PDB file of C-alpha atoms in Angstrom:
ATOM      1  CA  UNK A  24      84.430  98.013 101.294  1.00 43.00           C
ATOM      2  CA  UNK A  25      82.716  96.212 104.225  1.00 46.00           C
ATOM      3  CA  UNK A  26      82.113  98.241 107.490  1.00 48.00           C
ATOM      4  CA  UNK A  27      84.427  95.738 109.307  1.00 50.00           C
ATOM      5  CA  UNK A  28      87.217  95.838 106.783  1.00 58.00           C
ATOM      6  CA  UNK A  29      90.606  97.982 107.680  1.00 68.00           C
ATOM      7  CA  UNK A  30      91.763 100.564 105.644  1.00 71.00           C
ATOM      8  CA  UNK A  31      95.798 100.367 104.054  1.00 82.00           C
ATOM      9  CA  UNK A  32      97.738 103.118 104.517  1.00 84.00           C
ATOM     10  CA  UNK A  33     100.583 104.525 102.543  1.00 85.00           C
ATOM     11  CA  UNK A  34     102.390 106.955 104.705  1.00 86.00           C
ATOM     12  CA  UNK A  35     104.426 109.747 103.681  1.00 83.00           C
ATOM     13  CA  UNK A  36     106.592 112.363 105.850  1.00 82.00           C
ATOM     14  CA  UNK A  37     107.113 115.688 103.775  1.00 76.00           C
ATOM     15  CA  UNK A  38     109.730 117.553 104.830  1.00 69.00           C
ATOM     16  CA  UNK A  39     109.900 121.475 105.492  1.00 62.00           C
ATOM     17  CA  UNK A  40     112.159 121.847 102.525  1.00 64.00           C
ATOM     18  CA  UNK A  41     108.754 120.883 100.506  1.00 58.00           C
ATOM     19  CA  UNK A  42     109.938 117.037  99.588  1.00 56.00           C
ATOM     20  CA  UNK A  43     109.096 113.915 101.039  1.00 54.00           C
ATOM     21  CA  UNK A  44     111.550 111.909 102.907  1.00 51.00           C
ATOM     22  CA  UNK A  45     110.721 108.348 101.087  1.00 56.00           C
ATOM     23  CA  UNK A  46     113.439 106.473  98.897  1.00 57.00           C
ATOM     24  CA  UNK A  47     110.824 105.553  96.851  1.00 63.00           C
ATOM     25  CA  UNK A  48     109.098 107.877  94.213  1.00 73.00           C
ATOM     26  CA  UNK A  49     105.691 105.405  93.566  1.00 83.00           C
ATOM     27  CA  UNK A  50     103.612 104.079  95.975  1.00 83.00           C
ATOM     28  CA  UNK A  51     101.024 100.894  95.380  1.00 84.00           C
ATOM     29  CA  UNK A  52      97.255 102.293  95.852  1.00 83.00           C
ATOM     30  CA  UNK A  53      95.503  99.211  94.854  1.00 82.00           C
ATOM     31  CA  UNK A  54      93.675  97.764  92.080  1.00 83.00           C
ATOM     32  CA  UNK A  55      91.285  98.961  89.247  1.00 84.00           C
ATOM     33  CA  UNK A  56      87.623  99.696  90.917  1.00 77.00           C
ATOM     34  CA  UNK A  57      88.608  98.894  94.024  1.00 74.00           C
ATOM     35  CA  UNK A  58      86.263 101.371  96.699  1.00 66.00           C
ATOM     36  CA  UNK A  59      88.045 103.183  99.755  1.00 58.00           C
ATOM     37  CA  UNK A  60      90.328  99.816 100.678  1.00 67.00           C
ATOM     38  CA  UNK A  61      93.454 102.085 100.066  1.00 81.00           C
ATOM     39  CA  UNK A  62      94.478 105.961 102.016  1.00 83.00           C
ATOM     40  CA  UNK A  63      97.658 108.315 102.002  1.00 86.00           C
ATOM     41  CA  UNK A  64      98.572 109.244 105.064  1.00 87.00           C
ATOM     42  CA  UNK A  65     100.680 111.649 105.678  1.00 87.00           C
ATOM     43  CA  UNK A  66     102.650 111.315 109.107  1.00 86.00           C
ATOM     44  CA  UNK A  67     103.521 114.841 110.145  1.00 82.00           C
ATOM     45  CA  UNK A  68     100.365 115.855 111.585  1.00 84.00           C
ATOM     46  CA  UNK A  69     101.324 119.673 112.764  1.00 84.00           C
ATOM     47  CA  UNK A  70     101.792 120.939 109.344  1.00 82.00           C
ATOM     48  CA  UNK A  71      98.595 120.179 108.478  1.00 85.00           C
ATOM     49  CA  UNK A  72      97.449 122.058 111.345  1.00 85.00           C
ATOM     50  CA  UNK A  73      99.154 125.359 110.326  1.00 85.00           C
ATOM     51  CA  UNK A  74      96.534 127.880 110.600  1.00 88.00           C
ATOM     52  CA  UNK A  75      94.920 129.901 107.369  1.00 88.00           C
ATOM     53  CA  UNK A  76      96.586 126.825 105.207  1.00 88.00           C
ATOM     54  CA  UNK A  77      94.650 124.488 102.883  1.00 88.00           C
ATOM     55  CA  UNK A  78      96.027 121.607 101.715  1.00 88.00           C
ATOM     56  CA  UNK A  79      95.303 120.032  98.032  1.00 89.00           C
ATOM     57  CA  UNK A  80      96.084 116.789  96.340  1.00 89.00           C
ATOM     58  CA  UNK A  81      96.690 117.689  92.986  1.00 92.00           C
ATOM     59  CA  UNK A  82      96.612 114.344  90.943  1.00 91.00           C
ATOM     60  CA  UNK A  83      97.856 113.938  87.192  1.00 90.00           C
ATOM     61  CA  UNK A  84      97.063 111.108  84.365  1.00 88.00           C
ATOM     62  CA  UNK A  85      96.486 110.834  80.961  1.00 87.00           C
ATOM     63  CA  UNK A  86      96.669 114.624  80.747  1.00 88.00           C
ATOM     64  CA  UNK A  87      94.131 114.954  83.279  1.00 88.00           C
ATOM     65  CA  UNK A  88      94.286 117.621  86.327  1.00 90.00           C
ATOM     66  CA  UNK A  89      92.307 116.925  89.200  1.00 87.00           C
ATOM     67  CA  UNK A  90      93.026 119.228  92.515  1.00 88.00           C
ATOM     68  CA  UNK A  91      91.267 117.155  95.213  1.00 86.00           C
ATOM     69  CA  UNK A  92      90.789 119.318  98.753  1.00 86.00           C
ATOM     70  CA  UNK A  93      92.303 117.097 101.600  1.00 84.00           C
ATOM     71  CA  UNK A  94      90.614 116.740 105.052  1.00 79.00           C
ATOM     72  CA  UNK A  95      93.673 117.347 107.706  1.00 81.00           C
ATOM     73  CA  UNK A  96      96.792 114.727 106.372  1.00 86.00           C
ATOM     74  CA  UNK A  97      94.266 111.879 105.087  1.00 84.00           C
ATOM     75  CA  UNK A  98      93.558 111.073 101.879  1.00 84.00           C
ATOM     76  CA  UNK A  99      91.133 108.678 101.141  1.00 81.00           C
ATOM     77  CA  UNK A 100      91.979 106.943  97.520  1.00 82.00           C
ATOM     78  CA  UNK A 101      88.059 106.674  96.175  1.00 78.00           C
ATOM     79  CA  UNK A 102      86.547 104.555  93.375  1.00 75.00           C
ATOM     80  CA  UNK A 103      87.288 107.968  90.993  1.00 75.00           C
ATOM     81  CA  UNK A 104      90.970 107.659  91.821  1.00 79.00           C
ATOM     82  CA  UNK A 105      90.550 103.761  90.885  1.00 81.00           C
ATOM     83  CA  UNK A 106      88.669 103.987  86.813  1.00 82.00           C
ATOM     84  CA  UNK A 107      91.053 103.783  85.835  1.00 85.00           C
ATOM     85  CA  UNK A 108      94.532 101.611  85.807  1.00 89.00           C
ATOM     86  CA  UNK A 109      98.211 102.905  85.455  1.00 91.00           C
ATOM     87  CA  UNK A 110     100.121 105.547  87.127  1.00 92.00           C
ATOM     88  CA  UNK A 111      99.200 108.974  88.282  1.00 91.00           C
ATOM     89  CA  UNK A 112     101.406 111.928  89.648  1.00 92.00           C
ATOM     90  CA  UNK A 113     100.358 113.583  92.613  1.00 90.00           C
ATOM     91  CA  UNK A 114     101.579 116.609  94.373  1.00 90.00           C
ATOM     92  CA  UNK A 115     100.644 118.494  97.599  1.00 89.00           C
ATOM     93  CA  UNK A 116      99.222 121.819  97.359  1.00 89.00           C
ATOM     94  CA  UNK A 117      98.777 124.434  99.881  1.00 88.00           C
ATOM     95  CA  UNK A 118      97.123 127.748 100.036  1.00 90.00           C
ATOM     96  CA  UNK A 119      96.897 130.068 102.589  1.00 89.00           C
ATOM     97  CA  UNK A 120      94.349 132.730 102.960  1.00 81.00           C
ATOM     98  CA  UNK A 121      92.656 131.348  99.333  1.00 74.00           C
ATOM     99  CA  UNK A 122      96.217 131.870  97.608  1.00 75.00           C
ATOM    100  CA  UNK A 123      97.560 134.539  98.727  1.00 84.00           C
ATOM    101  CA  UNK A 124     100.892 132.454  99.403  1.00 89.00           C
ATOM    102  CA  UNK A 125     101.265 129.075  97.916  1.00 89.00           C
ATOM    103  CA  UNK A 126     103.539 126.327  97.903  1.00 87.00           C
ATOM    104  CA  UNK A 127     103.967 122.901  96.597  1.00 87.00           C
ATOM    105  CA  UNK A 128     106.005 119.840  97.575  1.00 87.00           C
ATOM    106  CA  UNK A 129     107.908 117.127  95.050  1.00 84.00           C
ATOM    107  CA  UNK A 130     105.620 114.696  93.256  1.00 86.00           C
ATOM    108  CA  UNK A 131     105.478 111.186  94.131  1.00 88.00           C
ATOM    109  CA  UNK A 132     103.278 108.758  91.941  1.00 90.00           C
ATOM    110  CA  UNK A 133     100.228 106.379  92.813  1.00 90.00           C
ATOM    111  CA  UNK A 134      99.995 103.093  90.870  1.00 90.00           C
ATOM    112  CA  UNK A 135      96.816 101.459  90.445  1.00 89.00           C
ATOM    113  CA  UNK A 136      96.922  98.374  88.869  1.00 88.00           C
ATOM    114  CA  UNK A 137      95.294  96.619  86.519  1.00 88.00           C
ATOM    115  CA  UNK A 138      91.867  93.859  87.684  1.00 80.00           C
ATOM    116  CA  UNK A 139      92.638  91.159  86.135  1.00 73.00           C
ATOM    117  CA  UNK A 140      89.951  88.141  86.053  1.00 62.00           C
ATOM    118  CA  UNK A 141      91.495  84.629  86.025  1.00 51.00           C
ATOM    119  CA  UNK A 142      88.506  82.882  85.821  1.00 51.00           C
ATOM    120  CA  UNK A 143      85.878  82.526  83.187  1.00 55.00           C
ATOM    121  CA  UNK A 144      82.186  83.335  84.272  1.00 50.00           C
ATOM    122  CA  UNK A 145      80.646  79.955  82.890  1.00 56.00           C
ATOM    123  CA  UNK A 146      77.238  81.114  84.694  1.00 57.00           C
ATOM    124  CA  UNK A 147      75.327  83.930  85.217  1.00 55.00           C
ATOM    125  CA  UNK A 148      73.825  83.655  88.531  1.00 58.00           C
ATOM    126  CA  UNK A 149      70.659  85.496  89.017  1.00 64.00           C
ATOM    127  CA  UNK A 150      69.712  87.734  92.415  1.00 57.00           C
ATOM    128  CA  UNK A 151      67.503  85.645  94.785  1.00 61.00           C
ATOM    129  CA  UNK A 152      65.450  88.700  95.314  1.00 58.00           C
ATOM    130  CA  UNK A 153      64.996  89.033  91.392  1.00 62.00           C
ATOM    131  CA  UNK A 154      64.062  85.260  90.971  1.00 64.00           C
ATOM    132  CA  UNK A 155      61.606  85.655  93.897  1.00 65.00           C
ATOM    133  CA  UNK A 156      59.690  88.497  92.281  1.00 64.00           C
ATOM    134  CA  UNK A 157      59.807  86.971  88.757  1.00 69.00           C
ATOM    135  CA  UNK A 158      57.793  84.044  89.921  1.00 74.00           C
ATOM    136  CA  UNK A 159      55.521  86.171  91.804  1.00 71.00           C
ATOM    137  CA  UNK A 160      54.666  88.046  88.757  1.00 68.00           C
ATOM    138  CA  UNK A 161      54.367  85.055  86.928  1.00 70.00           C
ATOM    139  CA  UNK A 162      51.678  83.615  88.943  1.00 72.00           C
ATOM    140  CA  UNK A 163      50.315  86.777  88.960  1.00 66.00           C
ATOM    141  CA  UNK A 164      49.463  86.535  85.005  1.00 58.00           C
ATOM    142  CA  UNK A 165      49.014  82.844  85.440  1.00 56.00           C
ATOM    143  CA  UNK A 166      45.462  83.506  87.191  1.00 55.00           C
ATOM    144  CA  UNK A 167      44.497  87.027  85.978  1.00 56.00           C
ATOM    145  CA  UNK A 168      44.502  85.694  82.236  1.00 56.00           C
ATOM    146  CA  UNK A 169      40.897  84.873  80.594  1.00 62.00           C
ATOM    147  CA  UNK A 170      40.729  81.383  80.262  1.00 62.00           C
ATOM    148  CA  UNK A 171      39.530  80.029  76.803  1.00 64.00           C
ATOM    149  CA  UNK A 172      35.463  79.755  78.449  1.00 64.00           C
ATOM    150  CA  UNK A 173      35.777  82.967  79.757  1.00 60.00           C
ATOM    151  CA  UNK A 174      36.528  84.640  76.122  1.00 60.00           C
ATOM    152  CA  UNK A 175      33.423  82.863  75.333  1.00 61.00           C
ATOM    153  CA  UNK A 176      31.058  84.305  77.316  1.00 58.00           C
ATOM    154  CA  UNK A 177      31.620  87.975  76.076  1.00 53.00           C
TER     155      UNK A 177
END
């Protein structure tokens, strides 16, 4: 992601009865491998600010439990969210006082999808910077190898 590029939000309101108020259960978070172009947000601010509470995304696929700790209500889907393509369930988490309470709100899922290339790479174009230092080094060996009047002198 570019410095200048904006981020996407999904928002999401959870509700004090531990459920979020969407009519939708899965959410679009982008595309295989793509790098911090995608973020949950979720829109009620002041319960993120309850004091002694930390707040966990908990996010499921393929069997695989990952509990991810959140920065205030922003969630910042990262290239190890996006390996991988399909869906993954997610939950909120919180703690207070390192679990002496808990509670969790409903699931709601995350789809990444699939990168798909349309186009077939017909050429391999080779870094600039590569090409430049390639040629250097082959001058280099150009005029540091013994030429066949200098093997004849030793």
């Amino acid at each position: 992601m570019n410095r200048g590029d904006k981020v996407k939000l999904i928002e999401i309101y959870l509700s004090d009865e531990q459920t979020h108020a969407c009519s939708r259960n899965i959410f679009y978070a982008g595309r295989k491998y793509d790098d911090g172009a995608m973020a949950i947000k979720f829109v009620n601010e002041e319960l993120f600010k309850a004091p002694g509470w930390k707040y966990y995304l908990k996010v499921l696929k393929d069997g695989i439990l990952q509990e991810i700790p959140m920065m205030e209500n922003l969630f910042i889907i990262s290239t190890a969210l996006t390996k991988e393509a399909g869906v993954y369930t997610c939950q909120i988490i919180a703690r207070y006082n390192f679990g002496e309470k808990t509670k969790s709100f409903s699931e709601f899922k995350l789809e990444i999808e699939e990168t798909i290339f349309d186009q077939e790479i017909t050429e391999i174009t080779i870094d600039p910077n590569i090409l430049s230092l390639y040629e250097e080094l082959l001058n280099c060996l150009l005029y540091t190898s013994p030429s066949p009047r200098d093997r004849s002198l030793s």
